[in-house]
Amino acid sequence: MNKSKIIDNLNTFHSVFWETAIQLPNPAISINGKWSVCQNVQHITIGLLRLSNYLALPKASIKSNFGLSERVSANYEISIKMFRNALENGVKTTDAFKPEINLETKIEELVSQGKDSLAVFITNLQNWSEEELEMYSCPHPIFGKITVREILYFTIYHVQHHNETIKKMKNKSNNSFSRTPEKLVLEFFDRVWHNPHELGAIDELMTEDYSITTAGKVVTGRNEFKNWVGEFQKQLLDAKTESVDIFYNEKENKVVSRWICSGRNNGLFGLEPDNRHISFSGIAIWTVANNRLSECWIERSAYELYQNLISGEKNNDFV
């Protein structure tokens, strides 16, 4: 595939991907811990930016840092087969290419960023001759050093792969909220109250007007709740919540959980951060609406925890 055809394919398949992404419902919602549509879009843009930076380097710098290729490029079909086999064998994305965990940027802005990145990418690619696409090596985090032409083949295939991924999410999204009240709460604990503390899961599991009453305070709104959780987890490092007992009513619109939350003290109650392992128990009653958690009332052993912290006693109940 020559450079002109490569550019045509880059434009075509990225445009298809962005059109799919912009039309899908709930683009910010992740399902079963997988990337949301927004995160898929940001991931594609990250890849474009990194390769665009490579293409913009002086050729002498590329030769010095990555060397010259000692072979001709595999053709497009063989390259795609290699890429597909790697993805089907469960190859994981390296950290440098991962999107933000708690991504809040709107899908429209993410798509606009992607389009801008592709335009710069193609401008940089125009400065490469057909011979240079074969001559220079380009580092890939999974495949090692491959030719520049092959990395361009990968870029074309990569965006098609993610287009198919987000298209499948539409059907999953339609079925994603068939969880029982028990599973809603347990998934909330697992994803939000265990590392890596996926605050974006709140968008999936809670209603937009979600409210929580805790410690004499009412937090109203899903975004406000995310902020509240984030601030609390700054004061309780490595926070995790384990359900001890859980049940829900026959109408499936109320669910009750008895739980234990634990972590390392980083300034709870305005006290001195001492990195001490602590834990406290609590009971939460949730209301469920439209297969999402919509309201919560919490009673927790805050007084006992406070007394424990000011006494300096070691907590032996750390989960």
Short mmCIF file of C-alpha atoms in Angstrom, two decimals:
data_model
loop_
_atom_site.label_atom_id
_atom_site.label_comp_id
_atom_site.label_asym_id
_atom_site.label_seq_id
_atom_site.Cartn_x
_atom_site.Cartn_y
_atom_site.Cartn_z
CA MET A 1 0.00 0.00 0.00
CA ASN A 2 1.56 3.31 -1.06
CA LYS A 3 1.55 6.51 0.99
CA SER A 4 -1.39 8.06 -0.84
CA LYS A 5 -3.55 4.99 -0.18
CA ILE A 6 -2.41 4.90 3.45
CA ILE A 7 -3.53 8.51 3.94
CA ASP A 8 -6.90 7.78 2.32
CA ASN A 9 -7.42 4.85 4.68
CA LEU A 10 -6.34 6.84 7.72
CA ASN A 11 -8.88 9.55 6.91
CA THR A 12 -11.67 7.12 6.06
CA PHE A 13 -11.44 4.76 9.02
CA HIS A 14 -10.85 7.44 11.63
CA SER A 15 -13.86 9.35 10.30
CA VAL A 16 -15.98 6.20 10.56
CA PHE A 17 -14.77 5.63 14.12
CA TRP A 18 -15.55 9.18 15.25
CA GLU A 19 -18.97 9.09 13.59
CA THR A 20 -19.77 5.87 15.46
CA ALA A 21 -18.54 7.33 18.75
CA ILE A 22 -20.50 10.57 18.47
CA GLN A 23 -23.77 8.73 17.82
CA LEU A 24 -23.60 6.15 20.60
CA PRO A 25 -25.67 6.72 23.76
CA ASN A 26 -24.00 7.18 27.15
CA PRO A 27 -20.45 7.61 25.76
CA ALA A 28 -18.99 8.34 29.21
CA ILE A 29 -20.29 5.14 30.78
CA SER A 30 -18.00 2.13 31.14
CA ILE A 31 -19.53 -1.33 31.23
CA ASN A 32 -18.18 -4.18 33.34
CA GLY A 33 -14.95 -2.30 33.96
CA LYS A 34 -14.18 -1.87 30.23
CA TRP A 35 -13.25 1.45 28.67
CA SER A 36 -16.12 3.79 27.86
CA VAL A 37 -16.63 5.16 24.35
CA CYS A 38 -14.94 8.38 25.50
CA GLN A 39 -11.94 6.44 26.78
CA ASN A 40 -11.67 4.53 23.49
CA VAL A 41 -11.65 7.84 21.61
CA GLN A 42 -8.95 9.29 23.86
CA HIS A 43 -6.87 6.12 23.47
CA ILE A 44 -6.94 6.45 19.67
CA THR A 45 -5.88 10.10 19.94
CA ILE A 46 -2.99 9.22 22.25
CA GLY A 47 -1.73 6.76 19.64
CA LEU A 48 -1.99 9.35 16.88
CA LEU A 49 -0.13 11.96 18.93
CA ARG A 50 2.74 9.67 19.84
CA LEU A 51 3.26 8.42 16.28
CA SER A 52 2.85 11.95 14.92
CA ASN A 53 5.67 13.09 17.20
CA TYR A 54 7.85 10.30 15.80
CA LEU A 55 7.06 11.30 12.21
CA ALA A 56 8.03 14.91 13.00
CA LEU A 57 11.52 13.96 14.21
CA PRO A 58 14.56 14.69 12.03
CA LYS A 59 15.52 11.58 10.08
CA ALA A 60 19.02 11.70 11.54
CA SER A 61 17.54 11.56 15.04
CA ILE A 62 15.35 8.60 14.09
CA LYS A 63 18.35 6.76 12.65
CA SER A 64 20.41 7.47 15.76
CA ASN A 65 17.72 6.42 18.25
CA PHE A 66 15.88 3.61 16.47
CA GLY A 67 18.11 2.50 13.61
CA LEU A 68 17.45 1.53 10.03
CA SER A 69 15.26 -1.38 9.02
CA GLU A 70 17.09 -4.44 7.77
CA ARG A 71 14.11 -5.89 5.91
CA VAL A 72 11.28 -4.90 3.61
CA SER A 73 7.82 -4.32 5.05
CA ALA A 74 5.36 -7.18 5.25
CA ASN A 75 2.35 -6.50 3.05
CA TYR A 76 -0.86 -5.12 4.53
CA GLU A 77 -2.66 -8.48 4.80
CA ILE A 78 0.23 -10.21 6.59
CA SER A 79 0.70 -7.24 8.92
CA ILE A 80 -2.99 -7.19 9.85
CA LYS A 81 -2.97 -10.92 10.56
CA MET A 82 -0.06 -10.40 12.96
CA PHE A 83 -1.82 -7.49 14.67
CA ARG A 84 -5.11 -9.38 14.95
CA ASN A 85 -3.46 -12.47 16.43
CA ALA A 86 -1.75 -10.35 19.07
CA LEU A 87 -4.99 -8.64 20.08
CA GLU A 88 -6.93 -11.92 20.17
CA ASN A 89 -4.25 -13.40 22.43
CA GLY A 90 -5.04 -10.80 25.06
CA VAL A 91 -2.22 -8.29 24.59
CA LYS A 92 -2.73 -5.46 27.07
CA THR A 93 -2.37 -1.74 26.41
CA THR A 94 0.79 -0.28 27.92
CA ASP A 95 0.41 2.55 30.45
CA ALA A 96 1.60 5.28 28.08
CA PHE A 97 -1.38 4.64 25.78
CA LYS A 98 -4.09 4.25 28.43
CA PRO A 99 -6.83 6.90 28.68
CA GLU A 100 -7.65 8.71 31.90
CA ILE A 101 -9.44 6.51 34.45
CA ASN A 102 -11.83 9.28 35.50
CA LEU A 103 -12.24 10.93 32.12
CA GLU A 104 -14.78 13.77 32.20
CA THR A 105 -14.15 15.41 28.81
CA LYS A 106 -17.25 15.49 26.59
CA ILE A 107 -17.34 13.17 23.58
CA GLU A 108 -17.63 16.12 21.16
CA GLU A 109 -14.42 17.66 22.47
CA LEU A 110 -12.61 14.32 22.40
CA VAL A 111 -13.60 13.76 18.77
CA SER A 112 -12.49 17.29 17.89
CA GLN A 113 -9.12 16.65 19.55
CA GLY A 114 -8.80 13.43 17.57
CA LYS A 115 -9.53 15.16 14.27
CA ASP A 116 -6.97 17.86 15.01
CA SER A 117 -4.39 15.22 15.90
CA LEU A 118 -4.99 13.29 12.67
CA ALA A 119 -4.58 16.47 10.61
CA VAL A 120 -1.16 17.13 12.18
CA PHE A 121 -0.29 13.43 11.81
CA ILE A 122 -0.96 13.49 8.06
CA THR A 123 0.95 16.77 7.64
CA ASN A 124 3.98 15.12 9.24
CA LEU A 125 3.52 11.99 7.14
CA GLN A 126 3.54 14.05 3.93
CA ASN A 127 7.22 14.79 4.61
CA TRP A 128 8.11 11.11 4.20
CA SER A 129 8.99 9.51 0.88
CA GLU A 130 8.00 5.97 -0.10
CA GLU A 131 11.63 4.92 0.32
CA GLU A 132 11.85 6.39 3.81
CA LEU A 133 8.75 4.46 4.92
CA GLU A 134 10.80 1.31 4.24
CA MET A 135 14.15 2.61 5.42
CA TYR A 136 13.54 3.57 9.05
CA SER A 137 12.59 1.51 12.10
CA CYS A 138 9.79 2.61 14.39
CA PRO A 139 9.35 1.30 17.96
CA HIS A 140 6.05 -0.35 18.84
CA PRO A 141 5.27 -1.18 22.51
CA ILE A 142 4.13 -4.70 21.61
CA PHE A 143 5.81 -5.66 18.33
CA GLY A 144 9.17 -4.02 18.92
CA LYS A 145 10.87 -2.31 15.99
CA ILE A 146 8.88 -2.47 12.77
CA THR A 147 9.04 -0.38 9.61
CA VAL A 148 7.27 2.96 9.41
CA ARG A 149 4.99 1.56 6.72
CA GLU A 150 4.02 -1.30 9.04
CA ILE A 151 3.25 1.05 11.93
CA LEU A 152 0.98 2.96 9.56
CA TYR A 153 -0.74 -0.31 8.67
CA PHE A 154 -1.21 -0.91 12.38
CA THR A 155 -2.70 2.56 12.85
CA ILE A 156 -5.27 1.84 10.13
CA TYR A 157 -6.17 -1.52 11.65
CA HIS A 158 -6.12 -0.23 15.21
CA VAL A 159 -8.87 2.34 14.69
CA GLN A 160 -11.03 -0.25 12.90
CA HIS A 161 -10.57 -2.61 15.85
CA HIS A 162 -11.77 0.06 18.28
CA ASN A 163 -14.66 0.98 16.01
CA GLU A 164 -15.90 -2.61 16.25
CA THR A 165 -15.35 -2.51 20.01
CA ILE A 166 -17.52 0.54 20.60
CA LYS A 167 -20.22 -0.69 18.19
CA LYS A 168 -20.61 -3.80 20.35
CA MET A 169 -20.99 -1.58 23.40
CA LYS A 170 -24.38 -0.37 22.15
CA ASN A 171 -25.93 -3.80 22.68
CA LYS A 172 -24.11 -4.25 25.97
CA SER A 173 -25.36 -0.86 27.11
CA ASN A 174 -28.94 -1.88 26.48
CA ASN A 175 -28.47 -4.86 28.78
CA SER A 176 -26.02 -3.40 31.26
CA PHE A 177 -28.58 -2.18 33.75
CA SER A 178 -30.29 -5.53 34.34
CA ARG A 179 -28.23 -5.99 37.51
CA THR A 180 -30.00 -6.91 40.72
CA PRO A 181 -29.83 -4.30 43.52
CA GLU A 182 -27.30 -6.51 45.29
CA LYS A 183 -25.03 -6.59 42.25
CA LEU A 184 -25.30 -2.82 41.82
CA VAL A 185 -23.99 -2.24 45.33
CA LEU A 186 -21.29 -4.91 45.16
CA GLU A 187 -20.07 -3.55 41.83
CA PHE A 188 -20.02 -0.06 43.34
CA PHE A 189 -17.86 -1.32 46.21
CA ASP A 190 -15.58 -3.28 43.88
CA ARG A 191 -14.97 -0.57 41.30
CA VAL A 192 -15.18 2.66 43.30
CA TRP A 193 -13.98 1.49 46.71
CA HIS A 194 -11.08 -0.73 45.63
CA ASN A 195 -7.94 0.26 43.72
CA PRO A 196 -7.72 1.82 41.21
CA HIS A 197 -10.86 3.59 42.53
CA GLU A 198 -12.74 3.96 39.25
CA LEU A 199 -14.79 7.07 39.99
CA GLY A 200 -16.12 7.01 36.43
CA ALA A 201 -18.16 3.92 37.37
CA ILE A 202 -20.42 6.25 39.37
CA ASP A 203 -21.77 7.55 36.04
CA GLU A 204 -22.80 4.02 35.17
CA LEU A 205 -24.17 2.87 38.52
CA MET A 206 -25.85 6.00 39.92
CA THR A 207 -28.66 8.21 38.62
CA GLU A 208 -27.76 11.74 37.56
CA ASP A 209 -29.61 13.21 40.57
CA TYR A 210 -28.09 10.69 43.01
CA SER A 211 -27.98 11.91 46.60
CA ILE A 212 -26.36 10.59 49.76
CA THR A 213 -27.00 11.53 53.38
CA THR A 214 -23.97 10.90 55.57
CA ALA A 215 -22.47 12.49 58.68
CA GLY A 216 -25.31 15.00 58.84
CA LYS A 217 -24.60 16.22 55.32
CA VAL A 218 -26.51 15.73 52.07
CA VAL A 219 -24.51 15.47 48.85
CA THR A 220 -26.76 15.94 45.82
CA GLY A 221 -25.88 15.18 42.22
CA ARG A 222 -23.73 12.49 40.63
CA ASN A 223 -20.79 14.79 39.88
CA GLU A 224 -20.87 16.23 43.40
CA PHE A 225 -20.87 12.69 44.77
CA LYS A 226 -17.82 11.82 42.66
CA ASN A 227 -16.03 14.84 44.06
CA TRP A 228 -17.04 13.87 47.60
CA VAL A 229 -15.73 10.32 47.16
CA GLY A 230 -12.50 11.60 45.64
CA GLU A 231 -11.88 13.97 48.55
CA PHE A 232 -12.69 11.27 51.10
CA GLN A 233 -10.27 8.85 49.44
CA LYS A 234 -7.53 11.47 49.68
CA GLN A 235 -7.96 11.30 53.45
CA LEU A 236 -8.22 7.50 53.50
CA LEU A 237 -5.42 6.12 51.34
CA ASP A 238 -5.83 2.69 49.71
CA ALA A 239 -9.47 2.80 50.76
CA LYS A 240 -11.52 -0.34 50.29
CA THR A 241 -15.02 -1.31 51.32
CA GLU A 242 -16.07 -4.91 51.88
CA SER A 243 -19.69 -5.99 52.19
CA VAL A 244 -20.39 -8.08 55.28
CA ASP A 245 -24.10 -8.61 54.67
CA ILE A 246 -26.49 -7.43 51.97
CA PHE A 247 -30.15 -7.94 51.06
CA TYR A 248 -32.92 -6.23 49.10
CA ASN A 249 -36.71 -6.17 49.13
CA GLU A 250 -39.15 -8.01 46.89
CA LYS A 251 -39.88 -4.90 44.81
CA GLU A 252 -36.12 -4.53 44.21
CA ASN A 253 -36.24 -0.80 44.93
CA LYS A 254 -34.44 -0.90 48.30
CA VAL A 255 -31.14 -2.55 49.21
CA VAL A 256 -29.34 -2.64 52.56
CA SER A 257 -25.66 -3.37 53.14
CA ARG A 258 -23.60 -3.78 56.28
CA TRP A 259 -19.98 -3.10 55.39
CA ILE A 260 -16.48 -2.39 56.65
CA CYS A 261 -14.33 0.36 55.13
CA SER A 262 -10.58 0.41 55.70
CA GLY A 263 -7.43 2.19 54.61
CA ARG A 264 -4.57 4.37 55.87
CA ASN A 265 -5.27 7.58 57.77
CA ASN A 266 -4.21 10.66 55.84
CA GLY A 267 -5.96 13.32 57.88
CA LEU A 268 -9.48 12.12 58.70
CA PHE A 269 -11.45 14.46 60.99
CA GLY A 270 -8.75 17.08 60.39
CA LEU A 271 -6.33 15.08 62.53
CA GLU A 272 -2.64 14.62 61.82
CA PRO A 273 -1.99 12.16 58.96
CA ASP A 274 -0.16 9.21 60.51
CA ASN A 275 -0.53 6.55 57.77
CA ARG A 276 -2.07 4.24 60.37
CA HIS A 277 -4.23 1.36 59.16
CA ILE A 278 -7.78 1.96 60.30
CA SER A 279 -11.22 0.52 59.67
CA PHE A 280 -14.79 1.38 60.55
CA SER A 281 -18.16 -0.25 60.03
CA GLY A 282 -21.35 1.14 58.58
CA ILE A 283 -24.82 0.43 57.31
CA ALA A 284 -26.18 1.90 54.08
CA ILE A 285 -29.72 1.89 52.72
CA TRP A 286 -30.07 2.59 49.01
CA THR A 287 -33.05 3.36 46.83
CA VAL A 288 -32.95 1.84 43.34
CA ALA A 289 -34.57 3.53 40.33
CA ASN A 290 -34.34 2.45 36.69
CA ASN A 291 -31.75 -0.18 37.63
CA ARG A 292 -29.41 2.41 39.14
CA LEU A 293 -28.69 3.51 42.67
CA SER A 294 -30.58 6.77 43.20
CA GLU A 295 -30.38 7.64 46.91
CA CYS A 296 -28.44 6.52 49.97
CA TRP A 297 -28.54 6.97 53.74
CA ILE A 298 -25.46 5.97 55.73
CA GLU A 299 -24.79 5.42 59.41
CA ARG A 300 -21.16 4.69 60.24
CA SER A 301 -19.07 4.20 63.37
CA ALA A 302 -17.47 7.63 63.04
CA TYR A 303 -17.40 8.36 66.79
CA GLU A 304 -15.64 5.09 67.55
CA LEU A 305 -13.15 5.73 64.75
CA TYR A 306 -12.47 9.25 66.02
CA GLN A 307 -11.87 7.97 69.56
CA ASN A 308 -9.52 5.34 68.19
CA LEU A 309 -7.53 7.93 66.24
CA ILE A 310 -7.11 10.41 69.09
CA SER A 311 -6.20 7.65 71.55
CA GLY A 312 -3.36 6.46 69.33
CA GLU A 313 -4.44 2.84 69.72
CA LYS A 314 -3.60 0.45 66.94
CA ASN A 315 -6.65 -0.79 65.08
CA ASN A 316 -6.57 -4.58 64.87
CA ASP A 317 -9.67 -4.83 62.73
CA PHE A 318 -8.04 -3.73 59.48
CA VAL A 319 -9.63 -5.67 56.62
#
